[in-house]
């Protein structure tokens, strides 16, 4: 039996659904029931009727699905796949930051631990940070952990944002020079980038989108696109837009953590029911509150 047949057989036996982020390996995206961005995956996670969710992404994504679904078993095929940005802030550090800005609301990007979410008023993703911040009553907003997303969001709000100094090592290494060189190499192509990029990269882009936002935008234009985000998304872009060219803005925009999950780890996870995610109930309830408010806000990209 092929590994793909094994996965499908086990999936049926376990009553499981496979969710995969847009940065996963192409072969993992291809066996998933649903592939999407952070918001889409969280939305899907609350909609699922199956007993088991196998989450192919990085740890905070599987943890969020577990926070939202206390009655389901959420399996992370590779718990070692962590998001370095999420590890750049702790709940203790956020509590101290909040003391420096009494009266400010706290928005936390979903790329964070459940403990950090539990300390926050509301979560956001790259697809709704502007909408979330502008929905708040307070005029001052603490925004953790991504500095670049905070600064991009600041462009579209009159509120004062206090950013944390976290960053995504994969997106932060994209330079303005990469954009300029790729424009020269691919004249006529448009540049779309993720809001986790540096501000000078965002300034040079034609569009700034979450990963699902990029997929949606690609369908509205005939142009070739230079992609300023993790290269895994190019699999879906090519599949959904045959005959079009999608060029990575540079050769090194790879998130090594997103690539840790393979067909073998998905198969083993279903076979051995590992690794189930559990979150302490007091933290889970508070983190769910912040995630529920984000889900109620929905999408909102510029
Ligand atoms: P999206 O929500 O846009 O898919 O981004 C998630 C992420 O981790 C970006 O690095
Ligand atoms: Fe985290 Fe960056 Fe990887 Fe996204 S691409 S999961 S922010 S390290």
CSV table of C-alpha atoms and ligand atoms in Angstrom, one decimal:
chain,number,residue,atom,x,y,z
A,1,UNK,CA,0.0,0.0,0.0
A,2,UNK,CA,1.3,3.5,-0.8
A,3,UNK,CA,1.9,5.9,2.1
A,4,UNK,CA,-0.9,8.1,0.7
A,5,UNK,CA,-3.3,5.1,0.8
A,6,UNK,CA,-2.2,4.3,4.3
A,7,UNK,CA,-2.9,7.9,5.4
A,8,UNK,CA,-6.4,7.8,3.8
A,9,UNK,CA,-7.2,4.4,5.4
A,10,UNK,CA,-6.0,5.6,8.9
A,11,UNK,CA,-7.9,8.9,8.5
A,12,UNK,CA,-11.1,7.0,8.0
A,13,UNK,CA,-10.5,4.6,10.9
A,14,UNK,CA,-9.7,7.4,13.2
A,15,UNK,CA,-12.5,9.7,12.0
A,16,UNK,CA,-9.8,12.4,11.3
A,17,UNK,CA,-9.5,15.5,9.3
A,18,UNK,CA,-6.1,16.9,8.1
A,19,UNK,CA,-5.5,20.6,8.1
A,20,UNK,CA,-2.4,22.1,6.5
A,21,UNK,CA,-0.9,25.6,6.4
A,22,UNK,CA,-0.1,27.1,3.0
A,23,UNK,CA,3.7,26.8,3.8
A,24,UNK,CA,3.6,23.0,4.2
A,25,UNK,CA,5.4,20.7,1.8
A,26,UNK,CA,3.5,20.3,-1.5
A,27,UNK,CA,2.8,16.6,-0.9
A,28,UNK,CA,1.4,17.3,2.6
A,29,UNK,CA,-0.8,20.1,1.2
A,30,UNK,CA,-2.1,17.6,-1.4
A,31,UNK,CA,-3.3,15.0,1.2
A,32,UNK,CA,-4.9,17.7,3.4
A,33,UNK,CA,-8.7,18.1,3.6
A,34,UNK,CA,-8.2,21.8,3.9
A,35,UNK,CA,-5.2,24.1,3.2
A,36,UNK,CA,-5.2,27.7,4.3
A,37,UNK,CA,-3.8,30.6,6.2
A,38,UNK,CA,-3.8,31.0,10.0
A,39,UNK,CA,-7.3,32.6,10.1
A,40,UNK,CA,-8.8,30.1,7.6
A,41,UNK,CA,-7.4,27.2,9.6
A,42,UNK,CA,-8.8,28.5,12.9
A,43,UNK,CA,-12.2,29.1,11.2
A,44,UNK,CA,-12.1,25.6,9.8
A,45,UNK,CA,-11.0,24.1,13.1
A,46,UNK,CA,-14.3,25.2,14.8
A,47,UNK,CA,-16.4,23.9,11.9
A,48,UNK,CA,-15.1,20.3,11.9
A,49,UNK,CA,-17.3,17.4,12.9
A,50,UNK,CA,-14.6,14.7,12.9
A,51,UNK,CA,-13.2,13.4,16.2
A,52,UNK,CA,-9.6,14.0,15.4
A,53,UNK,CA,-7.8,16.9,13.8
A,54,UNK,CA,-4.2,16.3,12.5
A,55,UNK,CA,-2.7,19.8,12.3
A,56,UNK,CA,0.2,20.2,9.8
A,57,UNK,CA,1.8,23.5,10.6
A,58,UNK,CA,3.8,24.8,13.5
A,59,UNK,CA,3.1,24.3,17.2
A,60,UNK,CA,1.0,27.5,17.9
A,61,UNK,CA,-1.4,26.5,15.1
A,62,UNK,CA,-2.1,23.1,16.5
A,63,UNK,CA,-2.3,24.6,20.0
A,64,UNK,CA,-4.9,27.1,18.8
A,65,UNK,CA,-7.0,24.3,17.3
A,66,UNK,CA,-6.9,22.5,20.6
A,67,UNK,CA,-7.8,25.7,22.5
A,68,UNK,CA,-10.9,26.1,20.2
A,69,UNK,CA,-11.8,22.4,20.3
A,70,UNK,CA,-11.7,20.9,23.9
A,71,UNK,CA,-13.9,18.0,22.8
A,72,UNK,CA,-11.7,16.9,19.9
A,73,UNK,CA,-8.3,15.3,19.9
A,74,UNK,CA,-5.8,17.6,18.1
A,75,UNK,CA,-2.7,15.8,16.9
A,76,UNK,CA,0.6,17.6,16.1
A,77,UNK,CA,2.7,15.2,13.9
A,78,UNK,CA,5.9,17.1,14.8
A,79,UNK,CA,5.8,19.0,18.1
A,80,UNK,CA,9.4,20.0,17.5
A,81,UNK,CA,8.2,22.3,14.6
A,82,UNK,CA,8.0,25.6,16.5
A,83,UNK,CA,7.6,29.1,15.4
A,84,UNK,CA,10.6,31.1,16.6
A,85,UNK,CA,8.6,34.4,16.6
A,86,UNK,CA,6.1,32.9,19.0
A,87,UNK,CA,9.0,32.1,21.3
A,88,UNK,CA,10.1,35.7,21.4
A,89,UNK,CA,7.6,36.7,24.1
A,90,UNK,CA,6.4,34.9,27.3
A,91,UNK,CA,3.3,35.5,29.4
A,92,UNK,CA,5.5,37.0,32.2
A,93,UNK,CA,7.2,39.4,29.7
A,94,UNK,CA,3.8,40.5,28.4
A,95,UNK,CA,2.4,41.1,31.9
A,96,UNK,CA,5.4,43.4,32.6
A,97,UNK,CA,4.9,45.2,29.2
A,98,UNK,CA,1.2,45.7,30.1
A,99,UNK,CA,2.2,47.4,33.4
A,100,UNK,CA,4.2,49.9,31.3
A,101,UNK,CA,1.1,50.9,29.3
A,102,UNK,CA,-1.9,50.8,31.7
A,103,UNK,CA,-5.1,51.5,29.8
A,104,UNK,CA,-3.9,50.1,26.5
A,105,UNK,CA,-5.7,47.2,24.9
A,106,UNK,CA,-3.6,44.1,24.2
A,107,UNK,CA,-3.6,42.5,20.7
A,108,UNK,CA,-1.7,39.4,20.1
A,109,UNK,CA,-0.8,37.9,16.7
A,110,UNK,CA,-1.8,34.3,16.7
A,111,UNK,CA,1.9,33.4,16.3
A,112,UNK,CA,2.1,33.2,20.1
A,113,UNK,CA,1.6,30.6,22.9
A,114,UNK,CA,-1.7,29.9,24.5
A,115,UNK,CA,-0.3,31.5,27.7
A,116,UNK,CA,0.4,34.8,25.8
A,117,UNK,CA,-3.0,34.7,24.2
A,118,UNK,CA,-4.6,34.2,27.6
A,119,UNK,CA,-3.0,37.5,28.7
A,120,UNK,CA,-4.4,39.3,25.6
A,121,UNK,CA,-7.8,41.0,24.9
A,122,UNK,CA,-8.0,39.8,21.4
A,123,UNK,CA,-5.9,37.8,18.8
A,124,UNK,CA,-5.4,38.7,15.2
A,125,UNK,CA,-3.8,37.2,12.1
A,126,UNK,CA,-2.0,38.9,9.2
A,127,UNK,CA,-5.4,38.9,7.4
A,128,UNK,CA,-7.3,41.0,10.0
A,129,UNK,CA,-4.8,42.9,12.2
A,130,UNK,CA,-6.0,46.3,10.9
A,131,UNK,CA,-9.7,45.4,11.4
A,132,UNK,CA,-9.0,44.0,14.9
A,133,UNK,CA,-7.0,47.1,16.1
A,134,UNK,CA,-9.6,49.5,14.7
A,135,UNK,CA,-12.4,47.6,16.4
A,136,UNK,CA,-11.1,48.4,19.9
A,137,UNK,CA,-12.5,51.0,22.2
A,138,UNK,CA,-9.0,52.0,23.5
A,139,UNK,CA,-6.9,54.6,21.7
A,140,UNK,CA,-3.7,52.8,22.7
A,141,UNK,CA,-2.8,49.3,21.8
A,142,UNK,CA,-0.1,46.9,22.8
A,143,UNK,CA,0.7,44.6,19.8
A,144,UNK,CA,2.8,41.4,20.3
A,145,UNK,CA,5.0,39.7,19.2
A,146,UNK,CA,5.6,40.8,15.6
A,147,UNK,CA,7.2,44.3,15.2
A,148,UNK,CA,6.8,44.3,11.4
A,149,UNK,CA,3.1,43.4,11.5
A,150,UNK,CA,2.6,46.0,14.3
A,151,UNK,CA,4.2,48.7,12.2
A,152,UNK,CA,2.3,47.7,9.0
A,153,UNK,CA,-0.9,47.9,11.0
A,154,UNK,CA,0.1,51.3,12.4
A,155,UNK,CA,-0.1,52.7,8.8
A,156,UNK,CA,-3.9,52.1,8.8
A,157,UNK,CA,-5.0,53.3,12.3
A,158,UNK,CA,-5.1,56.5,14.3
A,159,UNK,CA,-4.5,54.5,17.5
A,160,UNK,CA,-1.0,54.5,19.1
A,161,UNK,CA,0.5,51.0,18.8
A,162,UNK,CA,3.2,49.9,21.3
A,163,UNK,CA,5.0,47.0,19.4
A,164,UNK,CA,6.9,44.1,20.9
A,165,UNK,CA,10.3,43.5,19.2
A,166,UNK,CA,9.7,40.0,17.8
A,167,UNK,CA,10.2,39.0,14.2
A,168,UNK,CA,10.0,36.1,11.8
A,169,UNK,CA,13.5,35.0,10.9
A,170,UNK,CA,12.2,33.8,7.5
A,171,UNK,CA,10.5,37.0,6.5
A,172,UNK,CA,12.9,39.4,8.2
A,173,UNK,CA,15.8,38.3,6.0
A,174,UNK,CA,14.1,39.5,2.8
A,175,UNK,CA,15.8,42.8,1.9
A,176,UNK,CA,14.8,45.8,-0.3
A,177,UNK,CA,17.7,44.7,-2.5
A,178,UNK,CA,16.0,41.3,-3.0
A,179,UNK,CA,12.9,43.1,-4.3
A,180,UNK,CA,14.9,45.4,-6.6
A,181,UNK,CA,16.9,42.6,-8.1
A,182,UNK,CA,13.9,40.3,-8.6
A,183,UNK,CA,12.0,43.2,-10.3
A,184,UNK,CA,15.0,43.5,-12.7
A,185,UNK,CA,15.1,39.8,-13.3
A,186,UNK,CA,11.3,39.6,-14.0
A,187,UNK,CA,10.2,42.8,-15.6
A,188,UNK,CA,6.4,43.1,-15.8
A,189,UNK,CA,5.9,40.9,-12.7
A,190,UNK,CA,4.1,42.4,-9.7
A,191,UNK,CA,5.6,42.1,-6.2
A,192,UNK,CA,3.4,40.8,-3.4
A,193,UNK,CA,4.7,40.5,0.2
A,194,UNK,CA,3.6,39.3,3.6
A,195,UNK,CA,3.2,41.9,6.4
A,196,UNK,CA,5.8,40.1,8.4
A,197,UNK,CA,8.4,41.7,6.1
A,198,UNK,CA,10.5,44.7,7.0
A,199,UNK,CA,8.9,48.1,6.4
A,200,UNK,CA,11.4,49.0,3.5
A,201,UNK,CA,10.3,45.7,1.7
A,202,UNK,CA,6.6,46.6,2.2
A,203,UNK,CA,7.3,50.1,0.8
A,204,UNK,CA,8.6,48.5,-2.4
A,205,UNK,CA,5.8,46.0,-2.9
A,206,UNK,CA,2.7,46.3,-5.1
A,207,UNK,CA,0.5,44.5,-2.6
A,208,UNK,CA,0.7,43.3,1.0
A,209,UNK,CA,-1.3,40.2,1.9
A,210,UNK,CA,-1.7,37.2,4.2
A,211,UNK,CA,-1.0,33.9,2.5
A,212,UNK,CA,-4.7,33.4,1.6
A,213,UNK,CA,-4.9,37.1,0.6
A,214,UNK,CA,-2.1,36.4,-1.9
A,215,UNK,CA,-3.9,33.3,-3.3
A,216,UNK,CA,-7.0,35.4,-3.7
A,217,UNK,CA,-5.2,38.3,-5.3
A,218,UNK,CA,-3.4,36.0,-7.8
A,219,UNK,CA,-6.8,35.1,-9.2
A,220,UNK,CA,-7.6,38.7,-10.0
A,221,UNK,CA,-4.6,39.5,-12.2
A,222,UNK,CA,-3.0,37.9,-15.3
A,223,UNK,CA,0.4,39.1,-14.3
A,224,UNK,CA,3.3,37.0,-13.1
A,225,UNK,CA,4.0,37.5,-9.4
A,226,UNK,CA,7.2,37.8,-7.4
A,227,UNK,CA,6.3,36.2,-4.0
A,228,UNK,CA,7.6,37.8,-0.8
A,229,UNK,CA,6.7,35.1,1.6
A,230,UNK,CA,7.6,31.5,2.4
A,231,UNK,CA,8.1,29.5,-0.8
A,232,UNK,CA,5.6,26.7,0.2
A,233,UNK,CA,2.8,28.9,-1.0
A,234,UNK,CA,4.0,28.7,-4.6
A,235,UNK,CA,2.8,25.1,-4.8
A,236,UNK,CA,-0.8,26.2,-4.4
A,237,UNK,CA,-0.4,29.3,-6.5
A,238,UNK,CA,0.8,27.2,-9.4
A,239,UNK,CA,-1.9,24.5,-8.9
A,240,UNK,CA,-4.6,27.1,-8.8
A,241,UNK,CA,-3.2,29.2,-11.7
A,242,UNK,CA,-1.8,26.9,-14.3
A,243,UNK,CA,0.5,28.4,-16.9
A,244,UNK,CA,1.4,31.4,-14.7
A,245,UNK,CA,4.8,32.2,-13.3
A,246,UNK,CA,5.4,32.7,-9.6
A,247,UNK,CA,9.0,33.7,-8.6
A,248,UNK,CA,10.3,33.6,-5.0
A,249,UNK,CA,11.7,37.0,-4.1
A,250,UNK,CA,14.9,35.3,-3.1
A,251,UNK,CA,16.2,31.7,-2.9
A,252,UNK,CA,16.2,31.5,0.9
A,253,UNK,CA,12.7,32.3,2.0
A,254,UNK,CA,12.1,28.9,3.7
A,255,UNK,CA,10.7,28.3,7.1
A,256,UNK,CA,12.6,25.2,8.3
A,257,UNK,CA,10.0,24.5,11.0
A,258,UNK,CA,7.1,24.4,8.4
A,259,UNK,CA,9.1,21.7,6.5
A,260,UNK,CA,9.5,19.3,9.4
A,261,UNK,CA,6.2,17.6,8.7
A,262,UNK,CA,6.3,14.9,6.0
A,263,UNK,CA,3.9,12.3,4.7
A,264,UNK,CA,5.7,9.8,7.1
A,265,UNK,CA,5.1,11.9,10.2
A,266,UNK,CA,1.4,12.4,9.2
A,267,UNK,CA,1.0,8.6,8.8
A,268,UNK,CA,2.8,7.9,12.1
A,269,UNK,CA,0.7,10.5,13.9
A,270,UNK,CA,-2.6,8.9,12.8
A,271,UNK,CA,-1.3,5.4,13.4
A,272,UNK,CA,0.0,6.1,16.9
A,273,UNK,CA,-2.4,9.0,17.8
A,274,UNK,CA,0.6,11.3,18.6
A,275,UNK,CA,1.2,13.9,19.7
A,276,UNK,CA,-2.1,15.0,21.3
A,277,UNK,CA,-2.1,18.7,22.4
A,278,UNK,CA,-3.4,19.6,25.8
A,279,UNK,CA,-3.6,23.1,27.3
A,280,UNK,CA,-4.2,23.8,31.0
A,281,UNK,CA,-7.9,24.6,31.4
A,282,UNK,CA,-7.5,28.0,33.0
A,283,UNK,CA,-5.2,29.2,30.2
A,284,UNK,CA,-7.4,27.5,27.5
A,285,UNK,CA,-10.5,29.4,28.6
A,286,UNK,CA,-8.8,32.8,28.5
A,287,UNK,CA,-7.0,32.1,25.2
A,288,UNK,CA,-10.2,30.9,23.7
A,289,UNK,CA,-11.9,34.1,24.6
A,290,UNK,CA,-9.2,36.1,22.7
A,291,UNK,CA,-9.4,33.7,19.7
A,292,UNK,CA,-13.2,33.8,19.7
A,293,UNK,CA,-13.2,37.6,19.5
A,294,UNK,CA,-10.8,37.4,16.6
A,295,UNK,CA,-13.0,34.9,14.8
A,296,UNK,CA,-16.0,37.2,15.3
A,297,UNK,CA,-14.1,40.0,13.6
A,298,UNK,CA,-13.5,37.9,10.5
A,299,UNK,CA,-11.2,39.0,7.6
A,300,UNK,CA,-10.1,42.5,6.8
A,301,UNK,CA,-7.1,43.1,4.6
A,302,UNK,CA,-6.1,46.4,2.9
B,1,LIG,P1,-0.7,33.6,7.3
B,1,LIG,O1,-1.7,33.6,8.4
B,1,LIG,O2,-0.7,34.7,6.4
B,1,LIG,O3,-0.8,32.3,6.5
B,1,LIG,O4,0.8,33.6,8.0
B,1,LIG,C1,1.2,32.7,8.9
B,1,LIG,C2,2.6,32.8,9.1
B,1,LIG,O5,3.2,32.1,10.0
B,1,LIG,C3,3.4,33.7,8.4
B,1,LIG,O6,4.8,33.5,8.6
B,2,LIG,FE1,6.9,31.4,12.3
B,2,LIG,FE2,8.0,32.7,10.3
B,2,LIG,FE3,7.7,30.1,10.1
B,2,LIG,FE4,5.6,31.8,10.0
B,2,LIG,S1,7.3,31.6,8.5
B,2,LIG,S2,5.8,29.9,11.2
B,2,LIG,S3,6.2,33.4,11.5
B,2,LIG,S4,9.0,31.2,11.6
